Amino acid sequence: MKRKCYKYYFSILGIILLLFLWQGATGQEIRSPMIVEFCDLVKNPGKYDGKEVTVRATYRYGFEWQEIFCLGCRDVGKTWLEIGDITKKSKKVLKKFPKDDGTINALFTGTFESSKGPYGDGSYRFRFVLKEISQVEVVTKSGADPKQLPDDKQKKVCRAVG
């Protein structure tokens, strides 16, 4: 009778140990993307190439363009925003954007790419493959070049200087 009890005891201990090992292994795989200033991203592209990051930036889109930017570093190189395999929550957020074109501020999470370009129509030095978008604020229902926006709207777009 004692031998049967020991067998059950060791079986239960083995299962508990496996559960702890499994939980520890999966816990190590969960990593939050690093939060980066957008201008730091484009000024140091080699440092972030192929990495998942989170940035606060402005997104403008229209008929044949979609880019994320900050005015303080837009001249370094334009960044094409590609909608990747996004979360369900992000899909709902995108559906609420102004139709056809617009300019919004948001928090973007995705993979930054700089070494395989050019991207988009060929005039974009970088690409940001979107995974998640949050904290959205509509700046305007126009996707015009930020320099063509009225002054009050220009003041709202990302102006990070680094």
mmCIF file of C-alpha atoms in Angstrom:
data_model
loop_
_atom_site.group_PDB
_atom_site.id
_atom_site.type_symbol
_atom_site.label_atom_id
_atom_site.label_comp_id
_atom_site.label_asym_id
_atom_site.label_seq_id
_atom_site.Cartn_x
_atom_site.Cartn_y
_atom_site.Cartn_z
ATOM 1 C CA MET A 1 0.000 0.000 0.000
ATOM 2 C CA LYS A 2 2.864 2.383 0.823
ATOM 3 C CA ARG A 3 4.461 1.837 -2.584
ATOM 4 C CA LYS A 4 1.256 2.884 -4.381
ATOM 5 C CA CYS A 5 1.078 6.064 -2.288
ATOM 6 C CA TYR A 6 4.681 6.927 -3.164
ATOM 7 C CA LYS A 7 3.969 6.421 -6.852
ATOM 8 C CA TYR A 8 1.039 8.850 -6.722
ATOM 9 C CA TYR A 9 3.030 11.281 -4.623
ATOM 10 C CA PHE A 10 5.936 11.334 -7.096
ATOM 11 C CA SER A 11 3.544 11.565 -10.051
ATOM 12 C CA ILE A 12 1.843 14.606 -8.570
ATOM 13 C CA LEU A 13 5.217 16.200 -7.733
ATOM 14 C CA GLY A 14 6.383 15.546 -11.295
ATOM 15 C CA ILE A 15 3.297 17.211 -12.761
ATOM 16 C CA ILE A 16 3.692 20.236 -10.482
ATOM 17 C CA LEU A 17 7.374 20.513 -11.409
ATOM 18 C CA LEU A 18 6.539 20.366 -15.121
ATOM 19 C CA LEU A 19 3.910 23.079 -14.683
ATOM 20 C CA PHE A 20 6.446 25.359 -12.976
ATOM 21 C CA LEU A 21 9.049 24.704 -15.667
ATOM 22 C CA TRP A 22 6.504 25.375 -18.423
ATOM 23 C CA GLN A 23 5.326 28.580 -16.774
ATOM 24 C CA GLY A 24 8.929 29.781 -16.355
ATOM 25 C CA ALA A 25 9.805 29.012 -19.971
ATOM 26 C CA THR A 26 6.775 30.794 -21.400
ATOM 27 C CA GLY A 27 7.289 33.736 -19.059
ATOM 28 C CA GLN A 28 10.778 34.247 -20.447
ATOM 29 C CA GLU A 29 9.485 34.399 -24.011
ATOM 30 C CA ILE A 30 7.159 37.325 -23.334
ATOM 31 C CA ARG A 31 9.023 40.529 -24.105
ATOM 32 C CA SER A 32 7.676 44.019 -24.366
ATOM 33 C CA PRO A 33 8.878 46.000 -27.355
ATOM 34 C CA MET A 34 11.319 48.755 -26.453
ATOM 35 C CA ILE A 35 9.940 52.282 -26.386
ATOM 36 C CA VAL A 36 11.973 54.560 -28.647
ATOM 37 C CA GLU A 37 11.787 58.215 -29.639
ATOM 38 C CA PHE A 38 10.823 58.298 -33.319
ATOM 39 C CA CYS A 39 13.710 60.604 -34.252
ATOM 40 C CA ASP A 40 16.183 58.313 -32.486
ATOM 41 C CA LEU A 41 14.794 55.449 -34.577
ATOM 42 C CA VAL A 42 15.455 57.105 -37.941
ATOM 43 C CA LYS A 43 18.729 58.752 -36.907
ATOM 44 C CA ASN A 44 20.139 55.390 -35.729
ATOM 45 C CA PRO A 45 18.536 52.930 -38.147
ATOM 46 C CA GLY A 46 21.163 50.204 -37.786
ATOM 47 C CA LYS A 47 20.536 50.006 -34.060
ATOM 48 C CA TYR A 48 16.824 49.238 -34.540
ATOM 49 C CA ASP A 49 16.739 47.431 -37.910
ATOM 50 C CA GLY A 50 14.519 44.354 -37.658
ATOM 51 C CA LYS A 51 13.543 45.040 -34.046
ATOM 52 C CA GLU A 52 10.079 45.426 -32.604
ATOM 53 C CA VAL A 53 9.666 48.877 -31.087
ATOM 54 C CA THR A 54 6.989 51.265 -29.861
ATOM 55 C CA VAL A 55 7.041 54.909 -30.967
ATOM 56 C CA ARG A 56 4.838 57.955 -30.667
ATOM 57 C CA ALA A 57 4.527 59.594 -34.063
ATOM 58 C CA THR A 58 2.162 61.128 -36.592
ATOM 59 C CA TYR A 59 0.628 59.015 -39.340
ATOM 60 C CA ARG A 60 -0.533 60.584 -42.589
ATOM 61 C CA TYR A 61 -2.175 58.577 -45.309
ATOM 62 C CA GLY A 62 -3.902 59.088 -48.608
ATOM 63 C CA PHE A 63 -4.271 57.754 -52.152
ATOM 64 C CA GLU A 64 -0.682 56.612 -52.695
ATOM 65 C CA TRP A 65 1.093 57.394 -49.455
ATOM 66 C CA GLN A 66 1.174 56.363 -45.859
ATOM 67 C CA GLU A 67 3.967 57.385 -43.590
ATOM 68 C CA ILE A 68 4.768 57.921 -39.954
ATOM 69 C CA PHE A 69 6.956 60.862 -39.005
ATOM 70 C CA CYS A 70 7.966 63.625 -36.650
ATOM 71 C CA LEU A 71 8.682 67.039 -38.154
ATOM 72 C CA GLY A 72 11.992 67.337 -36.307
ATOM 73 C CA CYS A 73 13.532 64.466 -38.275
ATOM 74 C CA ARG A 74 11.382 63.922 -41.358
ATOM 75 C CA ASP A 75 14.243 65.141 -43.555
ATOM 76 C CA VAL A 76 16.424 62.197 -42.381
ATOM 77 C CA GLY A 77 14.295 59.812 -44.391
ATOM 78 C CA LYS A 78 10.626 59.084 -44.890
ATOM 79 C CA THR A 79 9.144 56.023 -43.158
ATOM 80 C CA TRP A 80 6.539 53.928 -44.986
ATOM 81 C CA LEU A 81 3.883 52.483 -42.669
ATOM 82 C CA GLU A 82 2.825 49.005 -43.702
ATOM 83 C CA ILE A 83 -0.188 47.444 -42.041
ATOM 84 C CA GLY A 84 1.046 44.012 -40.973
ATOM 85 C CA ASP A 85 -0.649 41.258 -39.006
ATOM 86 C CA ILE A 86 -2.377 43.580 -36.550
ATOM 87 C CA THR A 87 -4.386 42.820 -33.423
ATOM 88 C CA LYS A 88 -8.193 42.722 -33.489
ATOM 89 C CA LYS A 89 -8.275 45.822 -31.313
ATOM 90 C CA SER A 90 -6.054 47.675 -33.798
ATOM 91 C CA LYS A 91 -8.313 46.650 -36.703
ATOM 92 C CA LYS A 92 -11.249 48.282 -34.912
ATOM 93 C CA VAL A 93 -9.176 51.423 -34.295
ATOM 94 C CA LEU A 94 -8.172 51.694 -37.984
ATOM 95 C CA LYS A 95 -11.810 51.429 -39.097
ATOM 96 C CA LYS A 96 -12.569 54.617 -37.150
ATOM 97 C CA PHE A 97 -9.999 56.698 -39.060
ATOM 98 C CA PRO A 98 -11.137 59.381 -41.510
ATOM 99 C CA LYS A 99 -11.983 57.757 -44.843
ATOM 100 C CA ASP A 100 -9.524 57.958 -47.781
ATOM 101 C CA ASP A 101 -6.986 60.281 -46.165
ATOM 102 C CA GLY A 102 -6.097 61.809 -42.832
ATOM 103 C CA THR A 103 -3.443 62.731 -40.291
ATOM 104 C CA ILE A 104 -3.401 61.216 -36.811
ATOM 105 C CA ASN A 105 -1.134 61.034 -33.780
ATOM 106 C CA ALA A 106 -0.782 57.644 -32.104
ATOM 107 C CA LEU A 107 1.377 55.120 -30.353
ATOM 108 C CA PHE A 108 2.666 52.562 -32.877
ATOM 109 C CA THR A 109 4.127 49.134 -32.135
ATOM 110 C CA GLY A 110 5.759 47.134 -34.886
ATOM 111 C CA THR A 111 8.971 46.135 -36.613
ATOM 112 C CA PHE A 112 11.295 48.832 -37.938
ATOM 113 C CA GLU A 113 13.205 48.036 -41.151
ATOM 114 C CA SER A 114 15.998 50.041 -42.721
ATOM 115 C CA SER A 115 18.311 47.689 -44.594
ATOM 116 C CA LYS A 116 16.150 46.287 -47.402
ATOM 117 C CA GLY A 117 14.647 49.476 -48.814
ATOM 118 C CA PRO A 118 13.603 51.558 -50.522
ATOM 119 C CA TYR A 119 9.979 50.993 -49.565
ATOM 120 C CA GLY A 120 6.520 52.041 -50.688
ATOM 121 C CA ASP A 121 6.717 53.775 -54.047
ATOM 122 C CA GLY A 122 10.509 53.793 -53.798
ATOM 123 C CA SER A 123 10.830 57.162 -52.088
ATOM 124 C CA TYR A 124 10.732 55.833 -48.507
ATOM 125 C CA ARG A 125 14.063 55.065 -46.847
ATOM 126 C CA PHE A 126 12.517 53.112 -43.939
ATOM 127 C CA ARG A 127 9.553 50.854 -43.265
ATOM 128 C CA PHE A 128 7.547 50.308 -40.105
ATOM 129 C CA VAL A 129 5.441 47.121 -40.165
ATOM 130 C CA LEU A 130 2.522 47.820 -37.859
ATOM 131 C CA LYS A 131 1.425 45.275 -35.282
ATOM 132 C CA GLU A 132 -0.579 47.452 -32.895
ATOM 133 C CA ILE A 133 -1.857 51.023 -32.722
ATOM 134 C CA SER A 134 -3.276 52.844 -29.689
ATOM 135 C CA GLN A 135 -3.778 56.262 -28.092
ATOM 136 C CA VAL A 136 -5.105 57.687 -31.340
ATOM 137 C CA GLU A 137 -5.913 61.385 -31.821
ATOM 138 C CA VAL A 138 -7.190 62.675 -35.162
ATOM 139 C CA VAL A 139 -5.278 65.808 -36.182
ATOM 140 C CA THR A 140 -7.143 66.437 -39.436
ATOM 141 C CA LYS A 141 -9.163 64.654 -42.106
ATOM 142 C CA SER A 142 -6.518 65.688 -44.622
ATOM 143 C CA GLY A 143 -3.468 63.585 -45.430
ATOM 144 C CA ALA A 144 -1.680 66.537 -47.037
ATOM 145 C CA ASP A 145 2.045 67.070 -46.646
ATOM 146 C CA PRO A 146 2.464 68.465 -43.111
ATOM 147 C CA LYS A 147 4.038 71.643 -44.484
ATOM 148 C CA GLN A 148 0.769 72.319 -46.378
ATOM 149 C CA LEU A 149 -1.451 71.977 -43.292
ATOM 150 C CA PRO A 150 -2.815 75.103 -41.589
ATOM 151 C CA ASP A 151 -0.639 76.390 -38.727
ATOM 152 C CA ASP A 152 -3.051 75.208 -36.013
ATOM 153 C CA LYS A 153 -2.894 71.641 -37.418
ATOM 154 C CA GLN A 154 0.891 71.745 -37.900
ATOM 155 C CA LYS A 155 1.260 72.516 -34.199
ATOM 156 C CA LYS A 156 -0.481 69.231 -33.366
ATOM 157 C CA VAL A 157 1.701 66.861 -35.385
ATOM 158 C CA CYS A 158 4.734 65.169 -33.869
ATOM 159 C CA ARG A 159 7.470 67.762 -33.500
ATOM 160 C CA ALA A 160 10.091 65.726 -31.638
ATOM 161 C CA VAL A 161 13.560 67.120 -32.097
ATOM 162 C CA GLY A 162 16.483 64.928 -31.139
#
